[in-house]
PDB file of C-alpha atoms in Angstrom:
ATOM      1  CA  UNK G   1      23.608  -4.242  10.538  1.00  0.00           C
ATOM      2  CA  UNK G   2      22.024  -3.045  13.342  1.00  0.00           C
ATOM      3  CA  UNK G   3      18.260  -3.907  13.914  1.00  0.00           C
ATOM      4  CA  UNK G   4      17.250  -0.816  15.998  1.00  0.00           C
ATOM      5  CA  UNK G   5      17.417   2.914  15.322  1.00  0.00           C
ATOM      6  CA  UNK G   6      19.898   4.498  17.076  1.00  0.00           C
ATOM      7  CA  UNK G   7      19.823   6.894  19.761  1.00  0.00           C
ATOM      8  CA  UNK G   8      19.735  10.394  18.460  1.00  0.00           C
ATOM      9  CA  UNK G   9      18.909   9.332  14.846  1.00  0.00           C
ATOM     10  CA  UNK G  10      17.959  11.974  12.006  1.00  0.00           C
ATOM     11  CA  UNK G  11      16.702   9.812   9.421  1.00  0.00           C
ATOM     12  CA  UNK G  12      18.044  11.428   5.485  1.00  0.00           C
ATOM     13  CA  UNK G  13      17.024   8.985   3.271  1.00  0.00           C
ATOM     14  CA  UNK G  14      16.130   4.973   2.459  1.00  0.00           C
ATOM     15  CA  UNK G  15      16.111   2.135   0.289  1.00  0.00           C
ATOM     16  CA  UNK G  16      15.661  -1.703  -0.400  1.00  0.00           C
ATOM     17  CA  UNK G  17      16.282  -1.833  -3.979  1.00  0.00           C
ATOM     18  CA  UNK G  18      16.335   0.413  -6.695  1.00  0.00           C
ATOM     19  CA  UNK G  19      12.547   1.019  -7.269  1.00  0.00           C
ATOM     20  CA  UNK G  20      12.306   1.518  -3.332  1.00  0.00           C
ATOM     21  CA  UNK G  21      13.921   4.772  -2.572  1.00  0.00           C
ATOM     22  CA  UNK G  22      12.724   7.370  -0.500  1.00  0.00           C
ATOM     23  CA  UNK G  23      14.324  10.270   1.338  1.00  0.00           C
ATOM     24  CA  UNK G  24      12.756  11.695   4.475  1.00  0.00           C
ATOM     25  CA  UNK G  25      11.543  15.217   3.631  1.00  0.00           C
ATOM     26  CA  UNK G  26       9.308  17.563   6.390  1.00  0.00           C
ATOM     27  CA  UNK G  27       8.870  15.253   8.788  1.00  0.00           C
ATOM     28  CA  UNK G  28       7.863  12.560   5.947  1.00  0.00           C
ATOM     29  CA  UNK G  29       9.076   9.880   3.670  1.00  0.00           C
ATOM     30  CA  UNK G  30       8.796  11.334  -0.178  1.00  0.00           C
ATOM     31  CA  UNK G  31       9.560   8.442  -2.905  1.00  0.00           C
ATOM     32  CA  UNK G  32      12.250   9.867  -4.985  1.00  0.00           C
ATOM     33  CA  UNK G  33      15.016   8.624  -8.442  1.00  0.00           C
ATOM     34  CA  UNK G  34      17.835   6.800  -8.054  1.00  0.00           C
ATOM     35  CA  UNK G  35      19.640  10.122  -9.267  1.00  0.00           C
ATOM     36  CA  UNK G  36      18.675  11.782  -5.965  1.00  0.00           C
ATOM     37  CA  UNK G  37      19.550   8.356  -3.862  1.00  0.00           C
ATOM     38  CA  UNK G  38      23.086   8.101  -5.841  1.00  0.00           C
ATOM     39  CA  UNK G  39      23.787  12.291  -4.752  1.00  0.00           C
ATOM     40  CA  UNK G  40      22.646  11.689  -0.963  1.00  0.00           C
ATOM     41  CA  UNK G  41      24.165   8.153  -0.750  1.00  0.00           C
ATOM     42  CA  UNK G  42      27.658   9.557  -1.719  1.00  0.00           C
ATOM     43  CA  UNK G  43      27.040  12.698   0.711  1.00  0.00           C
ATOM     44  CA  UNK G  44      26.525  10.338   3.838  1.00  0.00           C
ATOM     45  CA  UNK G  45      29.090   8.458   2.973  1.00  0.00           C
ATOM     46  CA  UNK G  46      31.602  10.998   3.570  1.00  0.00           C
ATOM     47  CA  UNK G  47      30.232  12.376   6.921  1.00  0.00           C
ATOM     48  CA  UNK G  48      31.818  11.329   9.939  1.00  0.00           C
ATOM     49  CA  UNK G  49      28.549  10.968  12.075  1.00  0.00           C
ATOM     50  CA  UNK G  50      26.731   8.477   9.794  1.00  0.00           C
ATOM     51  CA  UNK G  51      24.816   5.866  11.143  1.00  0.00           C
ATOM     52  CA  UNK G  52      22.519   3.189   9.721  1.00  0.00           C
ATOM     53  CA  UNK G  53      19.719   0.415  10.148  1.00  0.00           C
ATOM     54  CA  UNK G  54      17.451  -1.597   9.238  1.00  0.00           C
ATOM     55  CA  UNK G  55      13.564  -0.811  10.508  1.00  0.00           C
ATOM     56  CA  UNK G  56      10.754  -3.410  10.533  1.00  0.00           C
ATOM     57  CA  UNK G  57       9.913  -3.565   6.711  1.00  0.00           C
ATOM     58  CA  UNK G  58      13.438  -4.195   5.413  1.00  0.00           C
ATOM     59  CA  UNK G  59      14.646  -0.719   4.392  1.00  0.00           C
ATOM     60  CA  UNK G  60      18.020   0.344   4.857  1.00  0.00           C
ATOM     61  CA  UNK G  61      17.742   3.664   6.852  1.00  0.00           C
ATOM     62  CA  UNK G  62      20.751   6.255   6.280  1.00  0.00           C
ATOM     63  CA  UNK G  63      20.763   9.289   8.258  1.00  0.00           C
ATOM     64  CA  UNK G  64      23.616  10.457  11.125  1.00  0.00           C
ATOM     65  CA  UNK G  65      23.098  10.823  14.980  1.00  0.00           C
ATOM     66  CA  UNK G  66      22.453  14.390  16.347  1.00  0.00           C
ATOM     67  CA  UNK G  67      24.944  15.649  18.924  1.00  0.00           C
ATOM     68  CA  UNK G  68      23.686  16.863  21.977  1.00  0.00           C
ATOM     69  CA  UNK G  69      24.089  20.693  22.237  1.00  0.00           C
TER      70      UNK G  69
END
């Protein structure tokens, strides 16, 4: 997994186990339930653009990269 965030990144949500969850919400991270993690994990995992990573405190961060317009 890659170590870095990508280029273009938009961050959706993140986790490193299942009392860690958070989903990135204005411009913030907002802890949130496993319920919500389950709904947006299954919703990334179906779009074509989605990217991944790991950042410096061991979270898994899902989100997709931005085209440029």
């Amino acid at each position: 997994m890659r170590k870095e965030k990508p280029e273009g990144f938009v961050p959706l949500f993140k986790e490193k186990s299942n009392e860690e969850q958070f989903r990135f919400e204005n411009d913030q991270w907002v802890k949130t339930s496993e319920t919500v993690i389950m709904s947006m994990w299954y919703a990334w995992g179906v779009r074509k653009d989605g990217s991944r990573y790991e950042d410096e405190n061991g979270f898994t961060v899902y989100g997709y990269i931005k085209k440029e317009e």
